[in-house]
Amino acid sequence: MILYPAIDIKDGKCVRLRQGRFDDVTVYEEDPVLAARHWRDEGAGHIHVVDLDGAKTGTSANLKIISRIAEETGIHVQTGGGIRSIENIRERLEAGAGRVIIGTKAVMEPEFVREALAEFGSDRIVVGLDGRGEAAATYGWEQDSSRTIMELACEFAEMGVKTIVYTDISRDGMLSGPNFEYTSKLASRTGIDIIASGGISSSADIDKLARMGAAGVIMGKALYEGKIVLRDEIAKRRK
């Protein structure tokens, strides 16, 4: 199971939101590149970077920062937020990202995912499904769609998507534990890799997700507030 420290970028800073609310922001580092270096030094081989400004506007608002993170850390960058076109994907990959996450565009226009898979391959494309309950959310988590996360996940699995990032928005930034039940259902029904996100609060949460077969875990607030020590978690999983 891959451990992903999260770097969410808003106004050029490394932040965390509570339940996806853009008016409830905590700044953890003025320079996201410094945060990325720190997690690399703690042993991270992968990092999860979200352009929050881009998620709202549909642009790559923080592309230069993402490029610096990839160049200056040398670790695998998985990034999303504001991906609305093939060109958006290409510019993230050319900036040094290893994989690009399609969120809102995937929910609103599922056939776009098929196009992206054909252009870049399933190893470079990840679908991000975020929701409050069953409904998939879009546009930086500010709108709910008419599609459910489960039906979309099954559709994307049939297309050939290998990996989905699933976030329970109601738990994000709350340190309340992830949605174990729905994460397990997604993994069992789709048969593809599910990366769990939202609410990770402790080493025990990570252990439980590992036993359930989660392919990865994205950790934000718990890392930044010292409730999880990344170096220790990595060492535990190497034994």
PDB file of C-alpha atoms in Angstrom:
ATOM      1  CA  MET A   1       0.000   0.000   0.000  1.00  0.00           C
ATOM      2  CA  ILE A   2       1.356   3.416  -1.008  1.00  0.00           C
ATOM      3  CA  LEU A   3       1.343   6.263   1.500  1.00  0.00           C
ATOM      4  CA  TYR A   4       0.676   9.678  -0.041  1.00  0.00           C
ATOM      5  CA  PRO A   5       1.366  12.865   1.942  1.00  0.00           C
ATOM      6  CA  ALA A   6      -1.094  15.475   0.679  1.00  0.00           C
ATOM      7  CA  ILE A   7      -0.170  18.960  -0.460  1.00  0.00           C
ATOM      8  CA  ASP A   8      -3.222  21.081  -1.225  1.00  0.00           C
ATOM      9  CA  ILE A   9      -2.319  24.405  -2.822  1.00  0.00           C
ATOM     10  CA  LYS A  10      -4.445  27.528  -2.421  1.00  0.00           C
ATOM     11  CA  ASP A  11      -3.205  31.037  -3.144  1.00  0.00           C
ATOM     12  CA  GLY A  12       0.260  29.582  -3.553  1.00  0.00           C
ATOM     13  CA  LYS A  13       0.349  28.088  -0.055  1.00  0.00           C
ATOM     14  CA  CYS A  14       0.116  24.587   1.410  1.00  0.00           C
ATOM     15  CA  VAL A  15      -3.245  24.413   3.172  1.00  0.00           C
ATOM     16  CA  ARG A  16      -5.921  22.077   4.485  1.00  0.00           C
ATOM     17  CA  LEU A  17      -9.658  22.625   4.223  1.00  0.00           C
ATOM     18  CA  ARG A  18     -12.290  21.302   6.600  1.00  0.00           C
ATOM     19  CA  GLN A  19     -14.940  19.271   4.748  1.00  0.00           C
ATOM     20  CA  GLY A  20     -13.871  20.887   1.490  1.00  0.00           C
ATOM     21  CA  ARG A  21     -14.942  24.372   2.573  1.00  0.00           C
ATOM     22  CA  PHE A  22     -12.927  27.128   0.956  1.00  0.00           C
ATOM     23  CA  ASP A  23     -13.846  29.480   3.804  1.00  0.00           C
ATOM     24  CA  ASP A  24     -12.381  27.145   6.450  1.00  0.00           C
ATOM     25  CA  VAL A  25      -8.678  27.085   5.622  1.00  0.00           C
ATOM     26  CA  THR A  26      -5.578  26.345   7.680  1.00  0.00           C
ATOM     27  CA  VAL A  27      -2.193  27.310   6.216  1.00  0.00           C
ATOM     28  CA  TYR A  28       0.517  24.798   7.147  1.00  0.00           C
ATOM     29  CA  GLU A  29       3.362  26.040   4.962  1.00  0.00           C
ATOM     30  CA  GLU A  30       3.825  29.248   2.995  1.00  0.00           C
ATOM     31  CA  ASP A  31       5.865  27.401   0.355  1.00  0.00           C
ATOM     32  CA  PRO A  32       4.421  24.040  -0.783  1.00  0.00           C
ATOM     33  CA  VAL A  33       7.826  23.039  -2.150  1.00  0.00           C
ATOM     34  CA  LEU A  34       9.263  23.117   1.370  1.00  0.00           C
ATOM     35  CA  ALA A  35       6.439  20.843   2.524  1.00  0.00           C
ATOM     36  CA  ALA A  36       7.201  18.435  -0.327  1.00  0.00           C
ATOM     37  CA  ARG A  37      10.891  18.385   0.562  1.00  0.00           C
ATOM     38  CA  HIS A  38      10.026  17.627   4.160  1.00  0.00           C
ATOM     39  CA  TRP A  39       7.903  14.610   3.217  1.00  0.00           C
ATOM     40  CA  ARG A  40      10.616  13.401   0.845  1.00  0.00           C
ATOM     41  CA  ASP A  41      13.131  13.623   3.685  1.00  0.00           C
ATOM     42  CA  GLU A  42      10.706  11.615   5.852  1.00  0.00           C
ATOM     43  CA  GLY A  43      10.888   8.837   3.275  1.00  0.00           C
ATOM     44  CA  ALA A  44       7.945   9.525   0.959  1.00  0.00           C
ATOM     45  CA  GLY A  45       8.285   8.070  -2.511  1.00  0.00           C
ATOM     46  CA  HIS A  46       4.948   9.495  -3.672  1.00  0.00           C
ATOM     47  CA  ILE A  47       3.081  12.713  -3.033  1.00  0.00           C
ATOM     48  CA  HIS A  48      -0.484  13.818  -3.737  1.00  0.00           C
ATOM     49  CA  VAL A  49      -0.756  17.430  -4.943  1.00  0.00           C
ATOM     50  CA  VAL A  50      -4.070  19.197  -5.496  1.00  0.00           C
ATOM     51  CA  ASP A  51      -4.441  22.611  -7.124  1.00  0.00           C
ATOM     52  CA  LEU A  52      -7.439  23.887  -5.148  1.00  0.00           C
ATOM     53  CA  ASP A  53      -7.571  27.144  -7.076  1.00  0.00           C
ATOM     54  CA  GLY A  54      -7.623  25.173 -10.301  1.00  0.00           C
ATOM     55  CA  ALA A  55     -10.370  22.895  -8.993  1.00  0.00           C
ATOM     56  CA  LYS A  56     -12.667  25.908  -8.659  1.00  0.00           C
ATOM     57  CA  THR A  57     -11.697  27.740 -11.829  1.00  0.00           C
ATOM     58  CA  GLY A  58     -10.876  24.910 -14.239  1.00  0.00           C
ATOM     59  CA  THR A  59      -7.327  26.170 -14.810  1.00  0.00           C
ATOM     60  CA  SER A  60      -3.833  25.059 -13.823  1.00  0.00           C
ATOM     61  CA  ALA A  61      -3.469  27.976 -11.449  1.00  0.00           C
ATOM     62  CA  ASN A  62      -0.466  26.572  -9.571  1.00  0.00           C
ATOM     63  CA  LEU A  63       1.331  24.771 -12.388  1.00  0.00           C
ATOM     64  CA  LYS A  64       4.695  26.395 -11.655  1.00  0.00           C
ATOM     65  CA  ILE A  65       4.587  25.211  -8.042  1.00  0.00           C
ATOM     66  CA  ILE A  66       3.677  21.674  -9.108  1.00  0.00           C
ATOM     67  CA  SER A  67       6.586  21.737 -11.560  1.00  0.00           C
ATOM     68  CA  ARG A  68       8.970  22.865  -8.825  1.00  0.00           C
ATOM     69  CA  ILE A  69       7.764  20.112  -6.486  1.00  0.00           C
ATOM     70  CA  ALA A  70       8.455  17.465  -9.125  1.00  0.00           C
ATOM     71  CA  GLU A  71      11.814  18.930 -10.131  1.00  0.00           C
ATOM     72  CA  GLU A  72      13.168  19.737  -6.670  1.00  0.00           C
ATOM     73  CA  THR A  73      12.096  16.571  -4.840  1.00  0.00           C
ATOM     74  CA  GLY A  74      12.498  13.909  -7.521  1.00  0.00           C
ATOM     75  CA  ILE A  75       9.600  11.868  -6.095  1.00  0.00           C
ATOM     76  CA  HIS A  76       6.499  10.602  -7.877  1.00  0.00           C
ATOM     77  CA  VAL A  77       3.853  13.332  -8.074  1.00  0.00           C
ATOM     78  CA  GLN A  78       0.179  12.489  -8.421  1.00  0.00           C
ATOM     79  CA  THR A  79      -1.761  15.673  -9.110  1.00  0.00           C
ATOM     80  CA  GLY A  80      -5.268  16.943  -9.788  1.00  0.00           C
ATOM     81  CA  GLY A  81      -7.444  20.021  -9.545  1.00  0.00           C
ATOM     82  CA  GLY A  82      -8.572  21.956 -12.609  1.00  0.00           C
ATOM     83  CA  ILE A  83      -8.169  19.177 -15.172  1.00  0.00           C
ATOM     84  CA  ARG A  84     -10.725  19.985 -17.860  1.00  0.00           C
ATOM     85  CA  SER A  85      -8.939  19.167 -21.132  1.00  0.00           C
ATOM     86  CA  ILE A  86      -6.375  16.905 -22.753  1.00  0.00           C
ATOM     87  CA  GLU A  87      -4.037  19.894 -22.832  1.00  0.00           C
ATOM     88  CA  ASN A  88      -4.420  20.322 -19.049  1.00  0.00           C
ATOM     89  CA  ILE A  89      -3.292  16.723 -18.593  1.00  0.00           C
ATOM     90  CA  ARG A  90      -0.393  17.125 -20.990  1.00  0.00           C
ATOM     91  CA  GLU A  91       0.903  20.251 -19.270  1.00  0.00           C
ATOM     92  CA  ARG A  92       0.846  18.545 -15.859  1.00  0.00           C
ATOM     93  CA  LEU A  93       2.758  15.554 -17.230  1.00  0.00           C
ATOM     94  CA  GLU A  94       5.233  17.833 -18.984  1.00  0.00           C
ATOM     95  CA  ALA A  95       5.655  19.672 -15.684  1.00  0.00           C
ATOM     96  CA  GLY A  96       6.938  16.436 -14.184  1.00  0.00           C
ATOM     97  CA  ALA A  97       3.854  14.762 -12.719  1.00  0.00           C
ATOM     98  CA  GLY A  98       3.746  10.988 -12.902  1.00  0.00           C
ATOM     99  CA  ARG A  99      -0.051  10.691 -12.839  1.00  0.00           C
ATOM    100  CA  VAL A 100      -2.914  13.100 -13.339  1.00  0.00           C
ATOM    101  CA  ILE A 101      -6.265  12.926 -11.544  1.00  0.00           C
ATOM    102  CA  ILE A 102      -9.439  13.770 -13.414  1.00  0.00           C
ATOM    103  CA  GLY A 103     -12.243  14.804 -11.080  1.00  0.00           C
ATOM    104  CA  THR A 104     -15.051  17.173 -12.099  1.00  0.00           C
ATOM    105  CA  LYS A 105     -14.583  16.529 -15.827  1.00  0.00           C
ATOM    106  CA  ALA A 106     -14.815  12.769 -15.244  1.00  0.00           C
ATOM    107  CA  VAL A 107     -18.111  13.131 -13.398  1.00  0.00           C
ATOM    108  CA  MET A 108     -19.628  15.613 -15.850  1.00  0.00           C
ATOM    109  CA  GLU A 109     -18.320  13.977 -19.031  1.00  0.00           C
ATOM    110  CA  PRO A 110     -17.286  10.346 -18.416  1.00  0.00           C
ATOM    111  CA  GLU A 111     -16.344   9.831 -22.058  1.00  0.00           C
ATOM    112  CA  PHE A 112     -13.511  12.321 -21.545  1.00  0.00           C
ATOM    113  CA  VAL A 113     -11.826   9.689 -19.373  1.00  0.00           C
ATOM    114  CA  ARG A 114     -11.910   7.233 -22.268  1.00  0.00           C
ATOM    115  CA  GLU A 115     -10.237   9.860 -24.454  1.00  0.00           C
ATOM    116  CA  ALA A 116      -7.573  10.517 -21.818  1.00  0.00           C
ATOM    117  CA  LEU A 117      -6.860   6.801 -21.431  1.00  0.00           C
ATOM    118  CA  ALA A 118      -6.410   6.450 -25.183  1.00  0.00           C
ATOM    119  CA  GLU A 119      -4.053   9.447 -25.276  1.00  0.00           C
ATOM    120  CA  PHE A 120      -1.913   8.805 -22.194  1.00  0.00           C
ATOM    121  CA  GLY A 121      -2.550   5.246 -20.985  1.00  0.00           C
ATOM    122  CA  SER A 122      -4.048   3.865 -17.798  1.00  0.00           C
ATOM    123  CA  ASP A 123      -0.798   4.208 -15.835  1.00  0.00           C
ATOM    124  CA  ARG A 124      -0.873   7.993 -16.165  1.00  0.00           C
ATOM    125  CA  ILE A 125      -4.588   8.628 -15.587  1.00  0.00           C
ATOM    126  CA  VAL A 126      -6.407   8.431 -12.245  1.00  0.00           C
ATOM    127  CA  VAL A 127     -10.065   9.279 -11.610  1.00  0.00           C
ATOM    128  CA  GLY A 128     -10.951  11.252  -8.493  1.00  0.00           C
ATOM    129  CA  LEU A 129     -14.404  10.607  -7.044  1.00  0.00           C
ATOM    130  CA  ASP A 130     -15.373  12.806  -4.114  1.00  0.00           C
ATOM    131  CA  GLY A 131     -18.714  12.740  -2.399  1.00  0.00           C
ATOM    132  CA  ARG A 132     -21.022  13.565   0.416  1.00  0.00           C
ATOM    133  CA  GLY A 133     -22.796  10.277   0.925  1.00  0.00           C
ATOM    134  CA  GLU A 134     -23.530   8.627  -2.413  1.00  0.00           C
ATOM    135  CA  ALA A 135     -23.572  11.700  -4.675  1.00  0.00           C
ATOM    136  CA  ALA A 136     -20.398  12.645  -6.531  1.00  0.00           C
ATOM    137  CA  ALA A 137     -19.324  16.254  -5.993  1.00  0.00           C
ATOM    138  CA  THR A 138     -17.798  18.591  -8.569  1.00  0.00           C
ATOM    139  CA  TYR A 139     -16.130  21.995  -8.976  1.00  0.00           C
ATOM    140  CA  GLY A 140     -13.926  21.950  -5.905  1.00  0.00           C
ATOM    141  CA  TRP A 141     -16.579  20.027  -3.945  1.00  0.00           C
ATOM    142  CA  GLU A 142     -19.008  22.950  -4.173  1.00  0.00           C
ATOM    143  CA  GLN A 143     -21.661  21.211  -6.292  1.00  0.00           C
ATOM    144  CA  ASP A 144     -23.275  17.767  -6.164  1.00  0.00           C
ATOM    145  CA  SER A 145     -23.985  15.827  -9.354  1.00  0.00           C
ATOM    146  CA  SER A 146     -26.872  13.499 -10.141  1.00  0.00           C
ATOM    147  CA  ARG A 147     -24.492  10.512 -10.468  1.00  0.00           C
ATOM    148  CA  THR A 148     -23.467   8.257  -7.603  1.00  0.00           C
ATOM    149  CA  ILE A 149     -19.869   7.438  -6.834  1.00  0.00           C
ATOM    150  CA  MET A 150     -20.510   3.700  -7.158  1.00  0.00           C
ATOM    151  CA  GLU A 151     -22.107   3.831 -10.586  1.00  0.00           C
ATOM    152  CA  LEU A 152     -19.345   6.099 -11.881  1.00  0.00           C
ATOM    153  CA  ALA A 153     -16.620   3.901 -10.398  1.00  0.00           C
ATOM    154  CA  CYS A 154     -18.050   0.815 -12.092  1.00  0.00           C
ATOM    155  CA  GLU A 155     -18.328   2.674 -15.394  1.00  0.00           C
ATOM    156  CA  PHE A 156     -14.724   3.820 -15.229  1.00  0.00           C
ATOM    157  CA  ALA A 157     -13.494   0.352 -14.296  1.00  0.00           C
ATOM    158  CA  GLU A 158     -15.150  -1.007 -17.446  1.00  0.00           C
ATOM    159  CA  MET A 159     -13.368   1.690 -19.475  1.00  0.00           C
ATOM    160  CA  GLY A 160     -10.007   0.452 -18.257  1.00  0.00           C
ATOM    161  CA  VAL A 161      -9.255   2.875 -15.420  1.00  0.00           C
ATOM    162  CA  LYS A 162      -6.801   1.209 -13.029  1.00  0.00           C
ATOM    163  CA  THR A 163      -6.960   3.592 -10.073  1.00  0.00           C
ATOM    164  CA  ILE A 164      -9.581   5.724  -8.325  1.00  0.00           C
ATOM    165  CA  VAL A 165      -9.019   8.192  -5.503  1.00  0.00           C
ATOM    166  CA  TYR A 166     -12.088   8.155  -3.276  1.00  0.00           C
ATOM    167  CA  THR A 167     -12.678  11.004  -0.815  1.00  0.00           C
ATOM    168  CA  ASP A 168     -15.507  11.249   1.691  1.00  0.00           C
ATOM    169  CA  ILE A 169     -15.827  15.038   1.866  1.00  0.00           C
ATOM    170  CA  SER A 170     -17.724  15.015   5.143  1.00  0.00           C
ATOM    171  CA  ARG A 171     -14.675  13.469   6.819  1.00  0.00           C
ATOM    172  CA  ASP A 172     -11.956  15.446   5.076  1.00  0.00           C
ATOM    173  CA  GLY A 173      -9.880  17.488   7.512  1.00  0.00           C
ATOM    174  CA  MET A 174     -11.945  16.249  10.449  1.00  0.00           C
ATOM    175  CA  LEU A 175      -9.632  13.500  11.785  1.00  0.00           C
ATOM    176  CA  SER A 176     -12.745  11.369  12.237  1.00  0.00           C
ATOM    177  CA  GLY A 177     -11.521   8.271  10.411  1.00  0.00           C
ATOM    178  CA  PRO A 178     -12.135   7.399   6.745  1.00  0.00           C
ATOM    179  CA  ASN A 179     -15.260   5.856   5.292  1.00  0.00           C
ATOM    180  CA  PHE A 180     -14.096   2.259   5.633  1.00  0.00           C
ATOM    181  CA  GLU A 181     -17.372   0.709   4.516  1.00  0.00           C
ATOM    182  CA  TYR A 182     -17.671   2.588   1.235  1.00  0.00           C
ATOM    183  CA  THR A 183     -13.970   2.238   0.461  1.00  0.00           C
ATOM    184  CA  SER A 184     -14.306  -1.525   0.856  1.00  0.00           C
ATOM    185  CA  LYS A 185     -17.417  -1.629  -1.348  1.00  0.00           C
ATOM    186  CA  LEU A 186     -15.677   0.326  -4.106  1.00  0.00           C
ATOM    187  CA  ALA A 187     -12.693  -2.011  -4.070  1.00  0.00           C
ATOM    188  CA  SER A 188     -14.779  -5.202  -4.080  1.00  0.00           C
ATOM    189  CA  ARG A 189     -17.300  -4.112  -6.723  1.00  0.00           C
ATOM    190  CA  THR A 190     -14.873  -2.511  -9.184  1.00  0.00           C
ATOM    191  CA  GLY A 191     -11.884  -4.806  -8.740  1.00  0.00           C
ATOM    192  CA  ILE A 192      -9.473  -1.900  -9.304  1.00  0.00           C
ATOM    193  CA  ASP A 193      -7.083   0.022  -7.066  1.00  0.00           C
ATOM    194  CA  ILE A 194      -8.807   2.355  -4.613  1.00  0.00           C
ATOM    195  CA  ILE A 195      -6.815   5.080  -2.873  1.00  0.00           C
ATOM    196  CA  ALA A 196      -8.577   6.184   0.314  1.00  0.00           C
ATOM    197  CA  SER A 197      -8.738   9.845   1.274  1.00  0.00           C
ATOM    198  CA  GLY A 198     -10.555  11.951   3.834  1.00  0.00           C
ATOM    199  CA  GLY A 199     -10.493  11.657   7.609  1.00  0.00           C
ATOM    200  CA  ILE A 200      -7.342   9.562   8.067  1.00  0.00           C
ATOM    201  CA  SER A 201      -6.523  10.169  11.723  1.00  0.00           C
ATOM    202  CA  SER A 202      -4.147   7.521  13.015  1.00  0.00           C
ATOM    203  CA  SER A 203      -1.811   4.637  12.326  1.00  0.00           C
ATOM    204  CA  ALA A 204      -4.710   2.317  13.185  1.00  0.00           C
ATOM    205  CA  ASP A 205      -6.751   3.805  10.325  1.00  0.00           C
ATOM    206  CA  ILE A 206      -3.927   3.052   7.908  1.00  0.00           C
ATOM    207  CA  ASP A 207      -3.569  -0.488   9.223  1.00  0.00           C
ATOM    208  CA  LYS A 208      -7.291  -1.145   8.791  1.00  0.00           C
ATOM    209  CA  LEU A 209      -7.288   0.185   5.227  1.00  0.00           C
ATOM    210  CA  ALA A 210      -4.301  -2.018   4.439  1.00  0.00           C
ATOM    211  CA  ARG A 211      -6.140  -5.091   5.735  1.00  0.00           C
ATOM    212  CA  MET A 212      -9.129  -4.134   3.566  1.00  0.00           C
ATOM    213  CA  GLY A 213      -6.930  -4.074   0.483  1.00  0.00           C
ATOM    214  CA  ALA A 214      -6.760  -0.334  -0.184  1.00  0.00           C
ATOM    215  CA  ALA A 215      -4.070   0.413  -2.767  1.00  0.00           C
ATOM    216  CA  GLY A 216      -3.076   3.671  -1.112  1.00  0.00           C
ATOM    217  CA  VAL A 217      -3.853   6.204   1.584  1.00  0.00           C
ATOM    218  CA  ILE A 218      -3.744   9.987   1.302  1.00  0.00           C
ATOM    219  CA  MET A 219      -2.840  11.706   4.544  1.00  0.00           C
ATOM    220  CA  GLY A 220      -3.252  15.406   5.245  1.00  0.00           C
ATOM    221  CA  LYS A 221      -4.132  16.988   8.541  1.00  0.00           C
ATOM    222  CA  ALA A 222      -3.020  13.998  10.621  1.00  0.00           C
ATOM    223  CA  LEU A 223       0.486  14.327   9.193  1.00  0.00           C
ATOM    224  CA  TYR A 224       0.700  18.086   9.534  1.00  0.00           C
ATOM    225  CA  GLU A 225      -0.464  17.949  13.133  1.00  0.00           C
ATOM    226  CA  GLY A 226       1.808  15.068  14.118  1.00  0.00           C
ATOM    227  CA  LYS A 227      -0.865  12.438  14.744  1.00  0.00           C
ATOM    228  CA  ILE A 228       0.821  10.228  12.155  1.00  0.00           C
ATOM    229  CA  VAL A 229       4.613  10.060  11.764  1.00  0.00           C
ATOM    230  CA  LEU A 230       5.327   9.291   8.132  1.00  0.00           C
ATOM    231  CA  ARG A 231       8.803   7.878   8.703  1.00  0.00           C
ATOM    232  CA  ASP A 232       7.428   5.401  11.242  1.00  0.00           C
ATOM    233  CA  GLU A 233       4.575   4.314   8.958  1.00  0.00           C
ATOM    234  CA  ILE A 234       6.948   3.705   6.066  1.00  0.00           C
ATOM    235  CA  ALA A 235       9.339   1.722   8.272  1.00  0.00           C
ATOM    236  CA  LYS A 236       6.461  -0.396   9.604  1.00  0.00           C
ATOM    237  CA  ARG A 237       5.405  -1.411   6.106  1.00  0.00           C
ATOM    238  CA  ARG A 238       8.926  -2.318   5.032  1.00  0.00           C
ATOM    239  CA  LYS A 239       9.293  -4.978   7.708  1.00  0.00           C
TER     240      LYS A 239
END
